[in-house]
Amino acid sequence: MLRHAALACLLLTGSAAHASDPAGSYTQADFERVRKLDAHVHANTRDHAFLDVARRDGFELLSINVDYPDFPSLELQADTVHELQAADPARFHFATTFSMHGFGSTGWTAAAERRIDAELKRGAVAVKVWKNIGMVERDAAGHYIMLDDPGFDALMAHLEARGVPLIAHQAEPRNCWLPLDEMTTENDRSYFREHPEYYMYLHPEMPSYESLLAARDRFVARHPHLKFVGAHLASLEWSVDELSKFLDRYPNASADLAARMTNVQYQSQRDYDKVRAFFIRYQDRLLYGSDLTENPPTAAERAQNPPMNPGADFTAEADGFWRSDWQYLATAAVQHVDAINADVRGLALPKPVIDKIYYRNARRVFGLH
Ligand SMILES: [Zn+2]
């Protein structure tokens, strides 16, 4: 499933692609050789296609297990990442998660801690919480369970004490709360059209975007020593100004870029200098991530959902996706981005900034030394 692979038609000019940049940025030709870590992928199959393309393109991978009904079971996801890590321990890293089953009952915290500790022992470098907290799971009274529910406190203290980062996907892109014709990106429009159960504009009875992020913010404030990674630009993908405020307010937080590049490109189309300055200012707080997902090929293993691109070659799509993101962040070259129907100029971030966003920040946050 390549949710956001709708990038196409590179408009590379020879000079932009190959000339060495006076400002000290990389070129497209540097892509393979510069060390990179994709801090947000889902490797859900045992074949080595993901590892192979990562090796070829110079990436390490952080594969995130997540309690997502369209993914294989947590047990199967865990078995898969164990196997892939054993195959290439220097390149393949993974994050574990916990089940919400029985939340609030006696023994839930102990069971979640047992599961997490066992995975940490096997090499997990982080724990993931998903948007089911806030948007799916309900308590006995029928209220949605929010991330700042005191029922999480003991588990979070456990992570905090061990220096284990929490990767949190809370809420959704803000587009999710807008009518289809007001959404800023085609990838959001097609995803929410196809997932009405997650399309909040159709569910005014559900918690609002603002209330979900307010609960998340209260949670981050309550755990000032927890290493917090806001997945998908901390769900503030629509505004680098709002994301700046979040990062300023919570020094323990960082954010990954997974599956939100088109939202950033939408902004840089309108104010290039502001978006570029944002990346430079927060160069220590941002982690490159793609959300590339390789799912099992058979319907039985795949759970409910078919892949977005049935029959597509995962290796070619991953390679194309990564190169497009590199072109946008690392070079000044222009590419057409279908999702916002625009020719987008790359940010040409300075080499040291690229090295941090693509590698060093993730190595630091996830303790990969
Ligand atoms: Zn993801």
Coordinates of C-alpha atoms and ligand atoms in Angstrom, one line a residue:
M1 CA 0.0 0.0 0.0
L2 CA 1.6 3.2 -1.2
R3 CA -0.8 5.8 0.2
H4 CA 1.0 8.8 -1.0
A5 CA 3.0 7.7 -4.0
A6 CA 1.1 10.0 -6.4
L7 CA 4.3 11.9 -7.4
A8 CA 5.3 11.7 -11.0
C9 CA 7.0 13.2 -13.9
L10 CA 10.3 14.6 -12.8
L11 CA 11.1 17.9 -14.4
L12 CA 14.8 17.7 -13.7
T13 CA 17.0 20.0 -15.6
G14 CA 20.6 18.9 -16.3
S15 CA 22.0 21.8 -14.4
A16 CA 19.9 21.4 -11.3
A17 CA 20.5 17.7 -11.2
H18 CA 24.3 17.7 -11.6
A19 CA 25.9 21.0 -10.9
S20 CA 27.4 21.3 -7.4
D21 CA 25.3 23.8 -5.5
P22 CA 27.1 26.9 -4.2
A23 CA 25.0 26.9 -1.1
G24 CA 26.4 23.5 -0.1
S25 CA 23.4 21.3 -0.8
Y26 CA 23.4 17.7 -2.2
T27 CA 22.5 16.7 -5.7
Q28 CA 20.3 14.0 -7.0
A29 CA 23.5 12.0 -7.8
D30 CA 24.3 12.0 -4.0
F31 CA 21.1 10.2 -3.1
E32 CA 22.4 6.6 -3.0
R33 CA 25.7 7.3 -1.2
V34 CA 24.5 9.6 1.7
R35 CA 23.6 7.7 4.9
K36 CA 19.9 7.8 5.4
L37 CA 17.3 6.3 7.8
D38 CA 13.6 6.1 7.0
A39 CA 12.2 6.4 10.5
H40 CA 8.6 5.4 9.6
V41 CA 7.9 2.3 7.5
H42 CA 5.8 -0.8 7.8
A43 CA 7.6 -4.0 6.7
N44 CA 4.8 -6.5 7.0
T45 CA 6.2 -9.3 4.8
R46 CA 9.0 -11.7 5.3
D47 CA 10.4 -11.4 1.8
H48 CA 13.5 -9.2 1.7
A49 CA 12.3 -6.8 -1.0
F50 CA 12.2 -3.9 1.4
L51 CA 15.6 -4.6 2.8
D52 CA 17.0 -5.0 -0.7
V53 CA 15.8 -1.7 -2.0
A54 CA 16.9 0.0 1.3
R55 CA 20.4 -1.4 0.8
R56 CA 20.6 -0.3 -2.7
D57 CA 19.4 3.3 -1.9
G58 CA 21.5 3.7 1.2
F59 CA 18.7 3.6 3.8
E60 CA 18.3 2.0 7.2
L61 CA 14.7 1.3 8.1
L62 CA 12.7 1.7 11.2
S63 CA 9.7 -0.5 10.8
I64 CA 6.8 0.3 13.1
N65 CA 4.4 -2.3 14.4
V66 CA 0.9 -0.9 14.9
D67 CA -2.4 -2.1 16.2
Y68 CA -4.1 -1.4 12.9
P69 CA -7.0 -3.7 11.8
D70 CA -5.9 -3.6 8.1
F71 CA -2.4 -4.9 9.0
P72 CA -1.5 -8.5 10.0
S73 CA -2.0 -9.4 13.7
L74 CA 0.5 -7.9 16.2
E75 CA 2.0 -11.4 16.6
L76 CA 2.6 -11.8 12.9
Q77 CA 4.0 -8.2 12.6
A78 CA 6.4 -8.9 15.5
D79 CA 7.5 -12.2 14.0
T80 CA 8.2 -10.5 10.7
V81 CA 10.3 -7.7 12.1
H82 CA 12.3 -10.1 14.2
E83 CA 13.1 -12.1 11.1
L84 CA 14.1 -9.0 9.1
Q85 CA 16.2 -7.7 11.9
A86 CA 18.1 -10.9 12.2
A87 CA 18.7 -10.8 8.4
D88 CA 20.4 -7.3 8.6
P89 CA 20.6 -6.0 12.2
A90 CA 22.6 -2.9 11.2
R91 CA 20.1 -1.8 8.7
F92 CA 16.7 -2.9 10.1
H93 CA 15.3 -1.5 13.3
F94 CA 11.8 -1.8 14.7
A95 CA 9.2 -0.3 17.0
T96 CA 6.8 -2.3 19.0
T97 CA 3.3 -1.5 20.2
F98 CA 0.6 -2.8 22.7
S99 CA -3.0 -3.9 22.5
M100 CA -5.8 -1.8 23.9
H101 CA -7.7 -4.9 24.6
G102 CA -8.8 -4.8 28.3
F103 CA -7.7 -1.2 28.8
G104 CA -8.9 0.0 32.2
S105 CA -9.1 -3.4 33.7
T106 CA -6.8 -4.8 36.3
G107 CA -3.7 -6.3 34.7
W108 CA -3.8 -4.3 31.5
T109 CA -0.8 -2.2 32.4
A110 CA 1.2 -5.2 33.5
A111 CA 0.4 -7.1 30.4
A112 CA 1.3 -4.2 28.1
E113 CA 4.6 -3.7 30.0
R114 CA 5.4 -7.4 29.7
R115 CA 4.8 -7.3 26.0
I116 CA 6.9 -4.2 25.5
D117 CA 9.7 -5.4 27.7
A118 CA 9.9 -8.6 25.8
E119 CA 10.2 -6.7 22.5
L120 CA 12.7 -4.3 23.9
K121 CA 14.8 -7.3 24.8
R122 CA 14.6 -8.4 21.2
G123 CA 15.8 -5.1 20.0
A124 CA 12.8 -2.8 19.7
V125 CA 13.8 0.9 19.9
A126 CA 10.5 2.6 20.4
V127 CA 6.8 2.1 21.1
K128 CA 4.0 3.2 18.8
V129 CA 0.5 4.5 19.8
W130 CA -2.0 4.9 17.0
K131 CA -5.0 7.0 16.3
N132 CA -7.3 4.2 17.6
I133 CA -6.6 6.1 20.9
G134 CA -8.9 9.1 20.5
M135 CA -10.8 7.8 17.5
V136 CA -11.8 4.2 18.0
E137 CA -11.4 2.8 21.5
R138 CA -14.1 3.7 24.0
D139 CA -14.4 3.2 27.7
A140 CA -17.3 1.4 29.5
A141 CA -19.4 4.6 29.5
G142 CA -19.0 4.8 25.7
H143 CA -16.6 7.8 25.8
Y144 CA -13.6 7.8 23.5
I145 CA -10.4 7.0 25.3
M146 CA -8.0 9.9 24.9
L147 CA -4.2 9.8 25.1
D148 CA -4.2 11.8 28.3
D149 CA -6.4 9.2 30.0
P150 CA -4.8 8.5 33.4
G151 CA -5.0 4.8 32.5
F152 CA -1.9 5.3 30.4
D153 CA 0.1 7.0 33.1
A154 CA 1.8 3.9 34.6
L155 CA 2.8 2.5 31.2
M156 CA 4.2 5.8 30.1
A157 CA 6.2 6.2 33.3
H158 CA 7.6 2.8 32.5
L159 CA 8.8 4.0 29.1
E160 CA 10.0 7.3 30.5
A161 CA 12.1 5.5 33.1
R162 CA 13.7 3.4 30.4
G163 CA 14.3 6.2 27.9
V164 CA 12.1 4.4 25.4
P165 CA 10.7 6.9 22.8
L166 CA 6.9 6.9 22.1
I167 CA 5.9 7.4 18.5
A168 CA 2.4 8.8 18.5
H169 CA 0.0 9.0 15.6
Q170 CA -2.9 11.0 17.0
A171 CA -5.8 12.4 15.0
E172 CA -5.5 12.7 11.2
P173 CA -4.5 15.4 8.7
R174 CA -6.7 18.4 9.2
N175 CA -8.1 17.7 5.7
C176 CA -9.9 14.8 7.3
W177 CA -12.3 17.3 8.9
L178 CA -12.9 19.2 5.7
P179 CA -15.3 18.6 2.8
L180 CA -13.6 16.7 -0.1
D181 CA -13.5 19.8 -2.3
E182 CA -11.8 21.9 0.4
M183 CA -8.9 19.4 1.0
T184 CA -5.5 20.7 0.0
T185 CA -4.1 17.4 -1.4
E186 CA -5.3 14.7 -3.8
N187 CA -3.8 11.9 -1.7
D188 CA -5.9 12.9 1.4
R189 CA -8.9 13.3 -0.8
S190 CA -8.6 9.8 -2.3
Y191 CA -7.7 8.2 1.1
F192 CA -10.7 9.6 2.9
R193 CA -13.0 9.0 0.1
E194 CA -12.0 5.3 0.3
H195 CA -12.0 5.2 4.1
P196 CA -15.3 6.8 5.1
E197 CA -14.9 5.2 8.5
Y198 CA -11.9 7.4 9.1
Y199 CA -13.3 10.5 7.3
M200 CA -14.2 12.7 10.2
Y201 CA -16.2 15.3 8.1
L202 CA -18.8 12.5 7.9
H203 CA -18.7 11.9 11.6
P204 CA -19.5 15.1 13.5
E205 CA -20.3 13.0 16.6
M206 CA -16.6 12.0 16.8
P207 CA -14.0 14.0 18.7
S208 CA -12.9 17.1 16.8
Y209 CA -9.4 17.7 15.4
E210 CA -8.8 20.4 18.0
S211 CA -9.9 18.2 21.0
L212 CA -7.7 15.3 19.8
L213 CA -4.6 17.5 19.6
A214 CA -5.5 19.2 22.9
A215 CA -5.5 15.8 24.6
R216 CA -2.2 14.9 22.9
D217 CA -0.7 18.2 24.1
R218 CA -1.8 17.6 27.6
F219 CA -0.3 14.2 27.5
V220 CA 3.1 15.5 26.2
A221 CA 3.1 18.2 28.9
R222 CA 2.4 15.6 31.6
H223 CA 5.4 13.5 30.5
P224 CA 8.2 16.0 30.1
H225 CA 10.9 13.4 30.2
L226 CA 9.3 11.1 27.7
K227 CA 11.0 11.1 24.3
F228 CA 7.9 11.9 22.2
V229 CA 7.9 11.6 18.4
G230 CA 4.8 13.1 16.7
A231 CA 4.2 10.9 13.7
H232 CA 3.1 12.6 10.5
L233 CA 4.4 16.0 11.5
A234 CA 2.5 15.6 14.8
S235 CA -0.7 16.0 12.8
L236 CA 0.1 19.7 12.3
E237 CA 1.1 19.0 8.7
W238 CA -1.0 21.9 7.4
S239 CA 1.0 24.7 9.1
V240 CA 4.7 25.0 9.8
D241 CA 3.7 27.9 12.1
E242 CA 1.5 25.6 14.2
L243 CA 4.2 22.9 14.2
S244 CA 6.8 25.4 15.3
K245 CA 4.6 26.4 18.3
F246 CA 4.3 22.7 19.2
L247 CA 8.1 22.1 19.0
D248 CA 8.8 25.3 21.0
R249 CA 6.3 24.3 23.7
Y250 CA 7.6 20.8 24.1
P251 CA 11.3 20.4 24.1
N252 CA 11.0 16.6 24.5
A253 CA 9.1 16.3 21.2
S254 CA 10.3 15.7 17.7
A255 CA 8.2 15.0 14.6
D256 CA 8.5 12.6 11.6
L257 CA 7.7 13.6 8.1
A258 CA 5.9 10.4 7.1
A259 CA 3.3 10.6 4.5
R260 CA 2.9 14.3 4.8
M261 CA 5.4 15.7 2.2
T262 CA 2.6 16.9 -0.1
N263 CA 1.2 19.0 2.7
V264 CA 4.6 20.6 3.2
Q265 CA 4.9 21.1 -0.6
Y266 CA 1.5 22.7 -0.6
Q267 CA 2.9 25.3 1.8
S268 CA 6.3 25.8 0.1
Q269 CA 4.4 26.5 -3.1
R270 CA 2.9 29.5 -1.3
D271 CA 5.8 30.6 0.9
Y272 CA 9.0 28.9 -0.1
D273 CA 11.3 30.9 2.2
K274 CA 9.1 30.3 5.3
V275 CA 9.1 26.5 4.8
R276 CA 12.8 26.4 4.1
A277 CA 13.5 28.5 7.2
F278 CA 11.3 26.1 9.2
F279 CA 13.4 23.1 8.3
I280 CA 16.6 24.9 9.1
R281 CA 15.4 26.2 12.4
Y282 CA 14.1 22.8 13.5
Q283 CA 16.9 20.8 11.9
D284 CA 17.4 18.9 15.2
R285 CA 13.8 18.0 15.7
L286 CA 12.6 16.5 12.4
L287 CA 13.0 12.9 11.3
Y288 CA 12.7 11.7 7.7
G289 CA 10.0 9.1 7.3
S290 CA 7.9 7.9 4.3
D291 CA 5.2 5.5 5.7
L292 CA 6.1 3.1 2.9
T293 CA 4.2 -0.1 3.6
E294 CA 4.9 -3.5 2.3
N295 CA 1.9 -5.8 3.1
P296 CA 1.6 -9.5 2.7
P297 CA 0.8 -10.6 -0.9
T298 CA -2.0 -13.0 0.0
A299 CA -5.5 -11.9 0.9
A300 CA -5.6 -14.2 3.9
E301 CA -2.4 -12.8 5.5
R302 CA -3.3 -9.3 4.4
A303 CA -6.3 -8.8 6.6
Q304 CA -9.2 -6.7 5.3
N305 CA -7.6 -4.3 2.8
P306 CA -6.3 -4.7 -0.6
P307 CA -3.1 -2.8 -1.4
M308 CA -3.6 0.6 -3.0
N309 CA -1.7 -0.5 -6.1
P310 CA -2.4 -4.2 -6.6
G311 CA 0.3 -5.8 -8.7
A312 CA 2.6 -2.8 -8.5
D313 CA 6.2 -3.5 -8.0
F314 CA 7.0 -2.4 -4.4
T315 CA 10.7 -2.0 -5.0
A316 CA 10.2 0.4 -7.9
E317 CA 7.6 2.4 -6.0
A318 CA 9.7 2.7 -2.9
D319 CA 12.7 3.7 -4.9
G320 CA 10.7 6.3 -6.8
F321 CA 9.1 7.7 -3.6
W322 CA 12.4 8.0 -1.8
R323 CA 14.1 9.7 -4.7
S324 CA 11.2 12.2 -5.1
D325 CA 11.4 13.2 -1.4
W326 CA 15.2 13.5 -1.6
Q327 CA 14.9 15.7 -4.6
Y328 CA 12.4 18.0 -2.8
L329 CA 14.4 18.2 0.5
A330 CA 18.0 18.0 -0.7
T331 CA 18.0 19.7 -4.1
A332 CA 16.6 22.7 -5.8
A333 CA 15.2 20.8 -8.8
V334 CA 11.6 21.2 -9.8
Q335 CA 9.2 18.2 -10.0
H336 CA 5.6 17.9 -10.8
V337 CA 3.6 16.7 -7.8
D338 CA 0.3 15.3 -8.9
A339 CA -1.2 15.4 -5.4
I340 CA -1.2 19.2 -5.4
N341 CA -1.1 19.5 -9.2
A342 CA 1.9 21.8 -9.1
D343 CA 5.5 22.1 -10.2
V344 CA 7.3 22.1 -6.9
R345 CA 10.8 23.5 -6.4
G346 CA 13.1 21.6 -4.0
L347 CA 14.2 23.2 -0.7
A348 CA 17.9 22.5 -1.3
L349 CA 18.5 22.3 2.4
P350 CA 22.2 22.6 3.5
K351 CA 24.1 19.3 3.6
P352 CA 24.4 19.3 7.5
V353 CA 20.7 19.8 7.8
I354 CA 19.9 17.0 5.4
D355 CA 22.4 14.7 7.4
K356 CA 20.4 15.4 10.6
I357 CA 16.9 15.1 9.2
Y358 CA 17.8 12.0 7.2
Y359 CA 20.0 10.2 9.7
R360 CA 21.5 11.7 12.8
N361 CA 18.3 12.8 14.5
A362 CA 16.8 9.4 14.2
R363 CA 20.0 7.7 15.4
R364 CA 20.0 10.0 18.4
V365 CA 16.3 9.8 19.3
F366 CA 16.1 6.0 19.0
G367 CA 19.4 5.5 20.7
L368 CA 21.1 3.8 17.8
H369 CA 24.7 4.3 18.6
Ligands
ZN1 ZN 2.6 4.5 9.5

